[in-house]
PDB file of C-alpha atoms in Angstrom:
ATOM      1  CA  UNK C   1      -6.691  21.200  -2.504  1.00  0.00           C
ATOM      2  CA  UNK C   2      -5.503  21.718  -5.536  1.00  0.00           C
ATOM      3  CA  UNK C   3      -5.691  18.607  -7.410  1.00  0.00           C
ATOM      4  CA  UNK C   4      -8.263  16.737  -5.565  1.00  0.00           C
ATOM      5  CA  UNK C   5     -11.414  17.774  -7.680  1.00  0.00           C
ATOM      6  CA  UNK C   6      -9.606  16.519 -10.925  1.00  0.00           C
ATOM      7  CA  UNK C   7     -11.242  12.975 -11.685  1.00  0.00           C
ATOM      8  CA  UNK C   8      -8.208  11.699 -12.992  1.00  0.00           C
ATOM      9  CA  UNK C   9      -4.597  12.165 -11.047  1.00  0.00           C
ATOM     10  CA  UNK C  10      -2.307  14.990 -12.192  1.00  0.00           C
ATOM     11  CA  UNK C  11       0.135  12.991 -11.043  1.00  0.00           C
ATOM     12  CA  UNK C  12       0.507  10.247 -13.532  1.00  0.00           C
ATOM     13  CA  UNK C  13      -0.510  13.459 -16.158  1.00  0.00           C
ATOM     14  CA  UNK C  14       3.215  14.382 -14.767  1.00  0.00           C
ATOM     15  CA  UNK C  15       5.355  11.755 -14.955  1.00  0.00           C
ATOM     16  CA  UNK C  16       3.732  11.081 -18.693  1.00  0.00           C
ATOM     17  CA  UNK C  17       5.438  14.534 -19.394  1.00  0.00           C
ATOM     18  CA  UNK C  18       8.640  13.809 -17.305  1.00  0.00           C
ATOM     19  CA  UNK C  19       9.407  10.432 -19.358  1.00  0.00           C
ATOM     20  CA  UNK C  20       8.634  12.240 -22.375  1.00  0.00           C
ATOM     21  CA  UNK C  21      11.078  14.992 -21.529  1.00  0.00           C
ATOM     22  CA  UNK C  22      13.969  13.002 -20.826  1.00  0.00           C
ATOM     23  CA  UNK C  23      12.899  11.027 -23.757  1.00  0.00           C
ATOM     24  CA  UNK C  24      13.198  13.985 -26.066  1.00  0.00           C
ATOM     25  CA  UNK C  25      16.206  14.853 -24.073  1.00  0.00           C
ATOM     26  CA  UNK C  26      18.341  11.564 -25.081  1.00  0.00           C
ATOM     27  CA  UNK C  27      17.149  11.329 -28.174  1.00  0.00           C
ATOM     28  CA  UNK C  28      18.605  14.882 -28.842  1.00  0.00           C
ATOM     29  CA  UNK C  29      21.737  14.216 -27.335  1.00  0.00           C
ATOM     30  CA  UNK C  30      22.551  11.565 -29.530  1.00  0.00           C
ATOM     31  CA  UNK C  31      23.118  14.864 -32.174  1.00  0.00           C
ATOM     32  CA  UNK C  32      26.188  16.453 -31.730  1.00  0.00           C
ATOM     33  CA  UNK C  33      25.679  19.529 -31.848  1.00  0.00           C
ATOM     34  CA  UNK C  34      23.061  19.683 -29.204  1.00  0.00           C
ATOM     35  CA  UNK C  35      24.657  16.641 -27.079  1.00  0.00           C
ATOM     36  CA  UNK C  36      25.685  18.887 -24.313  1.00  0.00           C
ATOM     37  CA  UNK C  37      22.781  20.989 -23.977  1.00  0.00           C
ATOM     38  CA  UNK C  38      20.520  17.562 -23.840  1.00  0.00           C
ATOM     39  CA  UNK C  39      22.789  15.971 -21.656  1.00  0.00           C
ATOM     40  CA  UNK C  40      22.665  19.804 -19.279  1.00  0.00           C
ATOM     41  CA  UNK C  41      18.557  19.577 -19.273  1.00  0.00           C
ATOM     42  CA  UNK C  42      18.808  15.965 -18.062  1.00  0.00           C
ATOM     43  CA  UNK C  43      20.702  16.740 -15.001  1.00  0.00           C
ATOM     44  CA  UNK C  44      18.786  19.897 -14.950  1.00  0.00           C
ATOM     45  CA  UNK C  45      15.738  17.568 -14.539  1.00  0.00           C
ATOM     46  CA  UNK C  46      16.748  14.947 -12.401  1.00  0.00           C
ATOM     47  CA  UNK C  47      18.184  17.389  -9.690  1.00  0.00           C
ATOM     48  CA  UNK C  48      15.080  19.080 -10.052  1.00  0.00           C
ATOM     49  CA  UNK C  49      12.882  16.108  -9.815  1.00  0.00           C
ATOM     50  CA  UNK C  50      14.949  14.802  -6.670  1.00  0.00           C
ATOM     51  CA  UNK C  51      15.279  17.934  -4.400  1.00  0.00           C
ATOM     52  CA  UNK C  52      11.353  18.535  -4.841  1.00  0.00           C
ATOM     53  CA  UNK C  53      10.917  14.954  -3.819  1.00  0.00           C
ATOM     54  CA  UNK C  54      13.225  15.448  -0.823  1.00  0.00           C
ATOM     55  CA  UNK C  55      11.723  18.646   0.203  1.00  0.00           C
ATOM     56  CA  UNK C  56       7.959  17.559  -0.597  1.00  0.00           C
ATOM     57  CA  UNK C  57       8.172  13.900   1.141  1.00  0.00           C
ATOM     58  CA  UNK C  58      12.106  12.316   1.613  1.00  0.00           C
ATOM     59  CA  UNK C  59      12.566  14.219   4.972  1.00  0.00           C
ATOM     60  CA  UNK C  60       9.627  12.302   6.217  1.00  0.00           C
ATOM     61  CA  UNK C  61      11.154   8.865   6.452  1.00  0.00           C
ATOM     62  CA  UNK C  62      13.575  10.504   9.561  1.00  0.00           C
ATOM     63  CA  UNK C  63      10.753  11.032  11.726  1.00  0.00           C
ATOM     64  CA  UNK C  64      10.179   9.061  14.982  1.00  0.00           C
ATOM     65  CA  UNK C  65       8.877   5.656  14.036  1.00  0.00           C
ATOM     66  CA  UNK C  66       5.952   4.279  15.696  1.00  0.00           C
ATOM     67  CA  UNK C  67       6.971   1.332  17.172  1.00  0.00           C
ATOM     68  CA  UNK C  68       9.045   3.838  20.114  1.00  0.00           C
ATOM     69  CA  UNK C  69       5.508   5.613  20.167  1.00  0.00           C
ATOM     70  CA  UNK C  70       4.413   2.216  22.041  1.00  0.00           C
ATOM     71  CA  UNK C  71       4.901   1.470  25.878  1.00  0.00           C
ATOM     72  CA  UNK C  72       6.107  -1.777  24.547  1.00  0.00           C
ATOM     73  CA  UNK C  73       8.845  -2.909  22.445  1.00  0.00           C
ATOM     74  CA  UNK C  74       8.779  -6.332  22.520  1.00  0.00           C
ATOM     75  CA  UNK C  75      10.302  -8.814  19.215  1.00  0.00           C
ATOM     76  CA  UNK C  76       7.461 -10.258  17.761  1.00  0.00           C
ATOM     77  CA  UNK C  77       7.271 -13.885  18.844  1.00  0.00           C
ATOM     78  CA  UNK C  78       5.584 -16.806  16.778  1.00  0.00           C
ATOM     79  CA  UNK C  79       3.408 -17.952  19.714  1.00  0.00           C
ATOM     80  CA  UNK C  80       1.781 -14.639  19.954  1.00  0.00           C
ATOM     81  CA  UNK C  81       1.213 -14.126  16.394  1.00  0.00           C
ATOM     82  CA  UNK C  82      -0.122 -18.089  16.050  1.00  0.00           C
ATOM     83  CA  UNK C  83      -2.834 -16.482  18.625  1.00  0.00           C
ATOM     84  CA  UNK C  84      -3.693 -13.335  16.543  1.00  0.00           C
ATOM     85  CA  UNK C  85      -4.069 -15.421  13.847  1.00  0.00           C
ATOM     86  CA  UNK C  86      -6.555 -17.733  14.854  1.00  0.00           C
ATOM     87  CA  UNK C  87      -8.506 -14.786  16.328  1.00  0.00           C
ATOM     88  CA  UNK C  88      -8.350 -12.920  12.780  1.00  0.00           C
ATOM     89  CA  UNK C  89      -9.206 -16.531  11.386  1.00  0.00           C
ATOM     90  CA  UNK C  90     -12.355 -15.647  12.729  1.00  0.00           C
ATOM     91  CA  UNK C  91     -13.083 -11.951  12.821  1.00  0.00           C
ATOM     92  CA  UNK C  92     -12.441 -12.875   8.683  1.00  0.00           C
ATOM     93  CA  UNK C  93     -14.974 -15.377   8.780  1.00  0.00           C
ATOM     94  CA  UNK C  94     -17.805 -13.136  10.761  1.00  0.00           C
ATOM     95  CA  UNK C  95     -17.339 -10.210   8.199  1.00  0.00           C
ATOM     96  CA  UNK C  96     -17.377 -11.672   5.033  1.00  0.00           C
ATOM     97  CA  UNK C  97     -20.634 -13.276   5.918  1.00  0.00           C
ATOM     98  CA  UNK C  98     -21.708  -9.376   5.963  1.00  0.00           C
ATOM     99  CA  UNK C  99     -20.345  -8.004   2.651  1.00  0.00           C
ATOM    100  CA  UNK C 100     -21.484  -8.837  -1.317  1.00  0.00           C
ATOM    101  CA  UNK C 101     -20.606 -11.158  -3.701  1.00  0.00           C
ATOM    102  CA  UNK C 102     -20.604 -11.061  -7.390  1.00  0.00           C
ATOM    103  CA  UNK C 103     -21.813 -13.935  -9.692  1.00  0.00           C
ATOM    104  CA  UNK C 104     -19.189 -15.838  -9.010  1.00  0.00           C
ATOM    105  CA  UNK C 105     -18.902 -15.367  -4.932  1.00  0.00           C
ATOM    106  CA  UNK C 106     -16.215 -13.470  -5.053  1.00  0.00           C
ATOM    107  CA  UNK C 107     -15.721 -10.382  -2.847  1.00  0.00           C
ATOM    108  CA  UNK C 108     -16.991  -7.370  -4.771  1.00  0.00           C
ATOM    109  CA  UNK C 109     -16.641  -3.413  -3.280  1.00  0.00           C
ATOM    110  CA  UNK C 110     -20.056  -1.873  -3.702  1.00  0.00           C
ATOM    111  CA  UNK C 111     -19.906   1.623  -3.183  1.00  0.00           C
ATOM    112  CA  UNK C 112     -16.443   2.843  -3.203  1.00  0.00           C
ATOM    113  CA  UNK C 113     -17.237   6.559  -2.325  1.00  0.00           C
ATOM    114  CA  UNK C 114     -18.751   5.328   1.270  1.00  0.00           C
ATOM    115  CA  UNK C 115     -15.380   3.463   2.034  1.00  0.00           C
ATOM    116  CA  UNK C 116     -13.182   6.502   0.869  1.00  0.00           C
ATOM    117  CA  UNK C 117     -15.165   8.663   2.909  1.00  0.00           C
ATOM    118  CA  UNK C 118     -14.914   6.149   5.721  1.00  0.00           C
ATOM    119  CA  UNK C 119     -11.528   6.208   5.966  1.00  0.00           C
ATOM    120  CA  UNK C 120     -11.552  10.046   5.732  1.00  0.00           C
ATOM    121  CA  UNK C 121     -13.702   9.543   8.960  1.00  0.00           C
ATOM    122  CA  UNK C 122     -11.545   6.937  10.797  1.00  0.00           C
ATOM    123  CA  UNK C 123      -8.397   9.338  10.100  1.00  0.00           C
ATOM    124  CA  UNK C 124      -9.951  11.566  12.961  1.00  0.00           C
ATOM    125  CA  UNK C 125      -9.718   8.920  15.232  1.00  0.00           C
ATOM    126  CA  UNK C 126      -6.828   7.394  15.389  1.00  0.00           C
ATOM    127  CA  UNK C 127      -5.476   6.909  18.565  1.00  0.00           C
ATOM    128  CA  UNK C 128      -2.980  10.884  19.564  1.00  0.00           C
ATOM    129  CA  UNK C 129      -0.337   8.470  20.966  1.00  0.00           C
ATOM    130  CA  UNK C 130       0.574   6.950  17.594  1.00  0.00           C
ATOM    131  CA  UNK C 131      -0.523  10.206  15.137  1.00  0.00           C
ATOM    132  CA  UNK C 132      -0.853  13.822  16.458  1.00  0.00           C
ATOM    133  CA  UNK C 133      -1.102  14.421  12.363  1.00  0.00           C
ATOM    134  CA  UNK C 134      -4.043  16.509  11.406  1.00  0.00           C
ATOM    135  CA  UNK C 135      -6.394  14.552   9.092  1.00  0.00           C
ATOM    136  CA  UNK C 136      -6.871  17.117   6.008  1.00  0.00           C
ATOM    137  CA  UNK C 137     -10.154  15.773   5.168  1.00  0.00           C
ATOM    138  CA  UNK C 138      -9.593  16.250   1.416  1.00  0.00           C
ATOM    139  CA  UNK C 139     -10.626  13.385  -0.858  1.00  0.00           C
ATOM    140  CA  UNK C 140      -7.482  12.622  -3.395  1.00  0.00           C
ATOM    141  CA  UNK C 141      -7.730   8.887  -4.066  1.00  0.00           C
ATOM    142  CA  UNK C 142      -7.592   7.931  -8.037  1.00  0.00           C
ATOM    143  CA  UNK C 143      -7.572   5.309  -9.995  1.00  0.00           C
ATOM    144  CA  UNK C 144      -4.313   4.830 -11.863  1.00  0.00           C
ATOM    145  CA  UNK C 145      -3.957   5.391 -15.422  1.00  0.00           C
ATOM    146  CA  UNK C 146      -0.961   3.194 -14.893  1.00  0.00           C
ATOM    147  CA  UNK C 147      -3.579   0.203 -14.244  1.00  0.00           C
ATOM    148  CA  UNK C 148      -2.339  -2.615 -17.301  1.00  0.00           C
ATOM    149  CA  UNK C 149       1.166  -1.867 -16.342  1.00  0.00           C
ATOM    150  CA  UNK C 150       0.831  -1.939 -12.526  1.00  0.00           C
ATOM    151  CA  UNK C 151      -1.163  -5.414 -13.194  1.00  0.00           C
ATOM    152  CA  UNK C 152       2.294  -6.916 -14.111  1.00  0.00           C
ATOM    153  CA  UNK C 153       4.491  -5.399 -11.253  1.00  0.00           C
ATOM    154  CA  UNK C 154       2.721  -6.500  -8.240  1.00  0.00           C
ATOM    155  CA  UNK C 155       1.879  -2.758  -7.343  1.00  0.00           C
ATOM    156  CA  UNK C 156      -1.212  -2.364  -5.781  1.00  0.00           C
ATOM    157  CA  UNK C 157      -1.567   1.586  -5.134  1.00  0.00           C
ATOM    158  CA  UNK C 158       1.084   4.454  -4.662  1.00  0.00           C
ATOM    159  CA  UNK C 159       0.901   7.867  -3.368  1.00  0.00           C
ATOM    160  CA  UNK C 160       2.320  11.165  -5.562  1.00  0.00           C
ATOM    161  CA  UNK C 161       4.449  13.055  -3.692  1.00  0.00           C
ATOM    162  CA  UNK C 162       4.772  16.046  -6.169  1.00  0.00           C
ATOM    163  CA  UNK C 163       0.560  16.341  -5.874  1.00  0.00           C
ATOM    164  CA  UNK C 164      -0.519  14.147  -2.474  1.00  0.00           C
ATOM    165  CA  UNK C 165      -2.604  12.521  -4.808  1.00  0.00           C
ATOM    166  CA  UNK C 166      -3.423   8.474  -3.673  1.00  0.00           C
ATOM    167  CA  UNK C 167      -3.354   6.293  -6.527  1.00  0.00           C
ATOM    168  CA  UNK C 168      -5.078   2.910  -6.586  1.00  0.00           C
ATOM    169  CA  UNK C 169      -5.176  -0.162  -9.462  1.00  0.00           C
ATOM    170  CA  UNK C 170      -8.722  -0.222 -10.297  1.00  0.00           C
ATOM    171  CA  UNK C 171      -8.113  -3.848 -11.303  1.00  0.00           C
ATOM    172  CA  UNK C 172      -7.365  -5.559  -8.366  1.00  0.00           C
ATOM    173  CA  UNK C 173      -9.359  -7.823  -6.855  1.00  0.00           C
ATOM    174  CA  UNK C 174     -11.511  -6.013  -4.200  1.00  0.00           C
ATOM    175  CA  UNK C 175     -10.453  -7.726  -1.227  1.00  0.00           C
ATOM    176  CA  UNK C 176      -7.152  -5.111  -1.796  1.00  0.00           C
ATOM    177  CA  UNK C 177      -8.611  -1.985  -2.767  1.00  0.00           C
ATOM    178  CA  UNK C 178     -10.303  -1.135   0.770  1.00  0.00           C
ATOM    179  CA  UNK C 179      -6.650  -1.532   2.086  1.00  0.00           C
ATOM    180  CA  UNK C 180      -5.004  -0.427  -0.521  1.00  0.00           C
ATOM    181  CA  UNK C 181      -6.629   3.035  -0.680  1.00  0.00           C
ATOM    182  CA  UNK C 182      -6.535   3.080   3.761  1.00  0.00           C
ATOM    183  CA  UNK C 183      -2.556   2.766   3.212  1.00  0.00           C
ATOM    184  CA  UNK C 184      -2.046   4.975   0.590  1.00  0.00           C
ATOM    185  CA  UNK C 185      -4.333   8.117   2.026  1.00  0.00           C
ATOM    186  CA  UNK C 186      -1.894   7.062   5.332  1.00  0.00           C
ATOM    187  CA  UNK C 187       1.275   8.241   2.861  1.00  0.00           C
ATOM    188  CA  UNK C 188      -1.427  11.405   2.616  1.00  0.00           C
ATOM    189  CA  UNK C 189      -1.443  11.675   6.334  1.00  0.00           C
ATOM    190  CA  UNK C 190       2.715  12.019   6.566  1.00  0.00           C
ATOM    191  CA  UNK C 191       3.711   8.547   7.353  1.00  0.00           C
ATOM    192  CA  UNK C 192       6.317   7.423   4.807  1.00  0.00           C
ATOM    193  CA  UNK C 193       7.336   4.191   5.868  1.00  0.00           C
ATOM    194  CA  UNK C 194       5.227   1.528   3.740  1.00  0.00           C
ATOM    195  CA  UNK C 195       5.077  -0.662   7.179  1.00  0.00           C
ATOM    196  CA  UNK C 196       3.998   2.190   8.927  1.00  0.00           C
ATOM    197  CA  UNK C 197       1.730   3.234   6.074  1.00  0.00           C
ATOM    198  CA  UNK C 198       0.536  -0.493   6.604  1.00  0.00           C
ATOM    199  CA  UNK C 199      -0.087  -0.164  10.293  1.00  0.00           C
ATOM    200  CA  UNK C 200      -2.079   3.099  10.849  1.00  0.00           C
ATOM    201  CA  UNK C 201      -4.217   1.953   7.681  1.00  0.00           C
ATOM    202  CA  UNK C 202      -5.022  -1.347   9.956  1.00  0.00           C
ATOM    203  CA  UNK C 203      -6.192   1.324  12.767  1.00  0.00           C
ATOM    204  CA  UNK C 204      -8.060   3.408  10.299  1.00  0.00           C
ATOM    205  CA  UNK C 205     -10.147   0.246   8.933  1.00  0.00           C
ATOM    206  CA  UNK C 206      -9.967  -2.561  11.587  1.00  0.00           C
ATOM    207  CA  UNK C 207     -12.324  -0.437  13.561  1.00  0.00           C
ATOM    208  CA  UNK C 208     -14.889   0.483  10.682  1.00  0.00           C
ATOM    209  CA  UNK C 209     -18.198   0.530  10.738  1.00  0.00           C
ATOM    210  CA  UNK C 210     -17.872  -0.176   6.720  1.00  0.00           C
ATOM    211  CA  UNK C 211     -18.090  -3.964   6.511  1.00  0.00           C
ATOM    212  CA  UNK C 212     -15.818  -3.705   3.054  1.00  0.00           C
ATOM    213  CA  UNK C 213     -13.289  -1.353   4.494  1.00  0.00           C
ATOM    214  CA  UNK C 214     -12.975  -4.024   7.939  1.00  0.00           C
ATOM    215  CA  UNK C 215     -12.758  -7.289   6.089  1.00  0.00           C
ATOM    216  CA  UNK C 216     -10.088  -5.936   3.301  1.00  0.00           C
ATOM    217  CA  UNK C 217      -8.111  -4.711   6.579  1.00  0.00           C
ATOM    218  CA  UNK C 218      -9.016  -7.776   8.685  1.00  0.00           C
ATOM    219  CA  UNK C 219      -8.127 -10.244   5.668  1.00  0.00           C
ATOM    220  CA  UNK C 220      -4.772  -8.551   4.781  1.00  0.00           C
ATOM    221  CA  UNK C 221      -3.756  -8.681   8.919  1.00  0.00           C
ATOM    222  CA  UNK C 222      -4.611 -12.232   8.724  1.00  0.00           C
ATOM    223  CA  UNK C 223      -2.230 -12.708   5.152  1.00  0.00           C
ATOM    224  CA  UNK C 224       0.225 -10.722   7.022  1.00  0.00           C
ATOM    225  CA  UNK C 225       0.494 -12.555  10.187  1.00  0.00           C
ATOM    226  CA  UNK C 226       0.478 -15.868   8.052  1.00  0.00           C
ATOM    227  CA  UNK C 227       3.312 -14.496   6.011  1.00  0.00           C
ATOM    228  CA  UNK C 228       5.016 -13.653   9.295  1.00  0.00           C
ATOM    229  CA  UNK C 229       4.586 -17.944  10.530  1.00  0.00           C
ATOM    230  CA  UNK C 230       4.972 -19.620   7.136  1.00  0.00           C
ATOM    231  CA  UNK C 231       9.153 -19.832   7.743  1.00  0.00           C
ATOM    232  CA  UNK C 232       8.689 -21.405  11.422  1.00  0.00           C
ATOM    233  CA  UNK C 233       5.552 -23.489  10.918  1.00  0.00           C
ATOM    234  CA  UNK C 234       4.205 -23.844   7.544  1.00  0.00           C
ATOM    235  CA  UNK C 235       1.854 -26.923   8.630  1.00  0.00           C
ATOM    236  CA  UNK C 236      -0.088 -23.982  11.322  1.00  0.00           C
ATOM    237  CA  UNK C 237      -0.640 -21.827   8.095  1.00  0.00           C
ATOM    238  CA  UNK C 238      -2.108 -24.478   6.040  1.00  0.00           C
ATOM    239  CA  UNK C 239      -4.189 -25.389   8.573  1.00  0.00           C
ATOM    240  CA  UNK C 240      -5.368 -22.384   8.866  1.00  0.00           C
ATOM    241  CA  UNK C 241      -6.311 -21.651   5.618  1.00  0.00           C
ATOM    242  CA  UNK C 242      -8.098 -25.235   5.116  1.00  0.00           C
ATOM    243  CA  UNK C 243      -9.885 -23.550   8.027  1.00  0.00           C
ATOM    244  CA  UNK C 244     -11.100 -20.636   5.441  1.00  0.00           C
ATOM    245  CA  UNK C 245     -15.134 -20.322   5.299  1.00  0.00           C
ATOM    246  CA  UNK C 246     -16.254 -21.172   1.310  1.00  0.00           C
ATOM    247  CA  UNK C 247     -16.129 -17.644   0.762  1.00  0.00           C
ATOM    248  CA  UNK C 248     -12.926 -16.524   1.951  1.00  0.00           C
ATOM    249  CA  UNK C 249     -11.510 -19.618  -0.201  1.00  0.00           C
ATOM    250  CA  UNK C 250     -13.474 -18.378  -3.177  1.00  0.00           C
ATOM    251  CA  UNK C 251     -11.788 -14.760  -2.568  1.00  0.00           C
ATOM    252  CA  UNK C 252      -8.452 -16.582  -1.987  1.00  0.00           C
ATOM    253  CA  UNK C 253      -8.434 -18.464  -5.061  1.00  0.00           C
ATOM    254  CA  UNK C 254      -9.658 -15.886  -7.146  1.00  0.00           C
ATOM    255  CA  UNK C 255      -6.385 -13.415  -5.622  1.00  0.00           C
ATOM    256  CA  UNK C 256      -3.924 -16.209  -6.541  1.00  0.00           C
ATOM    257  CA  UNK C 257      -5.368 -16.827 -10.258  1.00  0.00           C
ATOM    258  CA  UNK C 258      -4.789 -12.489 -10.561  1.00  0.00           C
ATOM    259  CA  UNK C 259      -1.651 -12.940  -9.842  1.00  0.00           C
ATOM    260  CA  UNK C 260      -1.046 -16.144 -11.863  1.00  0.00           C
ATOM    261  CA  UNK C 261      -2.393 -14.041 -15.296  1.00  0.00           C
ATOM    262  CA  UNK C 262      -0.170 -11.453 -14.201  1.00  0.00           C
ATOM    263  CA  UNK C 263       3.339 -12.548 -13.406  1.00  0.00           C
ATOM    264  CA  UNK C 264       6.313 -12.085 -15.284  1.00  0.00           C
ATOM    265  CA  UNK C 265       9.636 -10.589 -15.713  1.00  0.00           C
ATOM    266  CA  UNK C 266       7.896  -6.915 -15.012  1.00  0.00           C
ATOM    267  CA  UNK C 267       6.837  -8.388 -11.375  1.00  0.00           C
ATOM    268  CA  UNK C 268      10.636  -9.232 -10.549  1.00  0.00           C
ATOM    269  CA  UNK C 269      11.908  -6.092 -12.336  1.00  0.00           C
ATOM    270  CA  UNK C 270      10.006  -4.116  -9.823  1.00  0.00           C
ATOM    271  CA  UNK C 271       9.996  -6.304  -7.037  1.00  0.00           C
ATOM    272  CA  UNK C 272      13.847  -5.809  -6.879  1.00  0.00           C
ATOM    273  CA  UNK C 273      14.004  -1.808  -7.596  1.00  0.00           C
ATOM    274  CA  UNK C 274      11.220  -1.316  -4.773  1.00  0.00           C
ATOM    275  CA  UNK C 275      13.178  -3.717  -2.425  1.00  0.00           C
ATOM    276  CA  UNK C 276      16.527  -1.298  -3.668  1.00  0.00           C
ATOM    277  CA  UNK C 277      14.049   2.054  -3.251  1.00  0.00           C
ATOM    278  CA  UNK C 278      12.802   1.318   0.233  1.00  0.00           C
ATOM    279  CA  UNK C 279      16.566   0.181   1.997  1.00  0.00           C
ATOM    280  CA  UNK C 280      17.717   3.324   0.485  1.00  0.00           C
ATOM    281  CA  UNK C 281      15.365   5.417   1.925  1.00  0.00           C
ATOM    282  CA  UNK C 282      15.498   4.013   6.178  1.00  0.00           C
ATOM    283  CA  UNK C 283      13.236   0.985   5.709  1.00  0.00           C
ATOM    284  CA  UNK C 284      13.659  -2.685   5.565  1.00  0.00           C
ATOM    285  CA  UNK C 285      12.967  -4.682   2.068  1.00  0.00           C
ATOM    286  CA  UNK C 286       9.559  -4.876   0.431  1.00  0.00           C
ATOM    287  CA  UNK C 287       9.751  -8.744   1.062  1.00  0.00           C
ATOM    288  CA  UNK C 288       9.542  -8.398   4.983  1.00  0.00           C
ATOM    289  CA  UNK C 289       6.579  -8.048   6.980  1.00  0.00           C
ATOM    290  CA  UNK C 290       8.253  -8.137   9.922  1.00  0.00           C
ATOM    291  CA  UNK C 291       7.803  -4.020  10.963  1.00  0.00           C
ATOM    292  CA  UNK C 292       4.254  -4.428  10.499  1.00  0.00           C
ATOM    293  CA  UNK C 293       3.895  -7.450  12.897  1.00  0.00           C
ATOM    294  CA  UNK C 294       6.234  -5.939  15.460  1.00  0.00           C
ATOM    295  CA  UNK C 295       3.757  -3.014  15.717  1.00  0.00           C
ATOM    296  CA  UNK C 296       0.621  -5.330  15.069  1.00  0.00           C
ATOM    297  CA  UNK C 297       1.773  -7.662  18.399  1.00  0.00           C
ATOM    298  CA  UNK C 298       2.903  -4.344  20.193  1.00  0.00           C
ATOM    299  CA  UNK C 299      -0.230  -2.337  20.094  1.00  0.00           C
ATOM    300  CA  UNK C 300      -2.347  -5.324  20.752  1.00  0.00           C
ATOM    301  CA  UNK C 301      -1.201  -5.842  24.182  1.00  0.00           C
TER     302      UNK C 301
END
């Protein structure tokens, strides 16, 4: 309520001012006379900084998680996610026949109001076994200001604790930022694990009525579920992709040549302090999509 009318996120307005407060801070303590009042304010501003954070959105990551929400717990098995595959294989290939292209063929997002509000909708109705959360109905989705930076780390989108504003790289290619924004308005909903965050933005968009919000949810199940196989039987998930329509391959190739403009040491930098972030805080690695499919396979039966 309070920050959501701002066009631009308060959030990133804040940590601007953080990092140049603790800038100011070190550079100050490097003068004697003021070293231990500089070197005071830091601690000062870290403690700060952390108990909000705890208060505002650590405690959440001890809540029940999902997957005991389900009547079954089962291990994910490759058989069953071989299945879901082929069947998203096609759901994929149905729904991008239904969506626009740009110039080029590739994928392009529209209206990005009607999916925001979309989700807003499908927040209502997710299922009260999984989330007895209330849905605010409070639009708070930005795009980051962080955007040339978060094209180098592999960060698609990340949610603001200290405002519940949801951020989103407005750069991505738009088969993400459906998703992207479904998962990060999930953080908005309460659920802090990013596998969990994963999961009820598949319920919120797999159902949609918005054609771009259900392929970018349908396409990044499939990617998922592919990721999931690749270790046991790579030759299934090439075949599957050869099995692509032309314009899921266009959308494909056009993802992987993102990527290939952005990589670099930034992407591994963050790669390995997210992995470090999410362990410490009750949840597996960021390279594992293993959660997700366990509560993917689960919820399907």
């Amino acid at each position: 309520m309070l920050f959501s009318w701002l066009p631009f996120s308060m959030g990133d307005i804040i940590y601007i001012l953080l990092g140049i407060a603790l800038f100011y801070s070190l550079i100050a303590s490097y003068k004697k006379k003021n070293r231990n009042a500089s070197l005071l304010r830091i601690l000062v501003i870290v403690n700060i900084f952390y108990f909000t954070y705890q208060i505002f959105w650590g405690m959440l990551y001890f809540q029940t998680p999902i997957i005991k929400k389900l009547s079954r717990q089962d291990a994910p098995e490759i058989h069953k996610a071989k299945k879901l595959a082929l069947q998203y294989l096609e759901k994929c290939k149905l729904t991008r026949t239904t969506v626009h292209e740009d110039h080029n063929g590739i994928f392009v997002v529209t209206n990005l109001q009607a999916v925001q509000q979309e989700i807003l909708f499908q927040q209502t109705q997710l299922p009260k076994y999984i989330s007895d959360k209330k849905a605010t109905q409070i639009l708070a989705v930005k795009p980051s200001v962080f955007k040339k930076v978060m094209n180098f780390t592999g960060i698609l989108g990340y949610y603001n604790p200290f405002t519940a504003e949801a951020q989103y790289n407005a750069e991505l290619p738009h088969t993400y930022i459906p998703f992207t924004t479904a998962h990060e308005t999930s953080h908005q909903l309460g659920f802090a694990r990013e596998q969990e965050a994963n999961f009820i933005g598949y319920l919120i968009g797999v159902h949609s009525s918005n054609t771009d919000l259900r392929y970018s949810t349908e396409y990044f199940t499939l990617k998922s579920l592919l990721r999931f196989i690749v270790e046991e039987d790579p030759e299934f998930v090439k075949a599957v992709i050869r099995n692509y329509s032309p314009a899921m391959k266009r959308d494909r190739a056009y993802e992987k040549s993102f990527a290939f403009r952005h990589q670099g040491w930034l992407d591994e930098l963050f790669g390995f302090t997210n992995n470090l972030f999410l362990k410490s805080n009750q949840q597996e690695g960021s390279v594992t999509y293993s959660y997700f499919i366990d509560l993917l396979l689960n919820y399907e039966k």
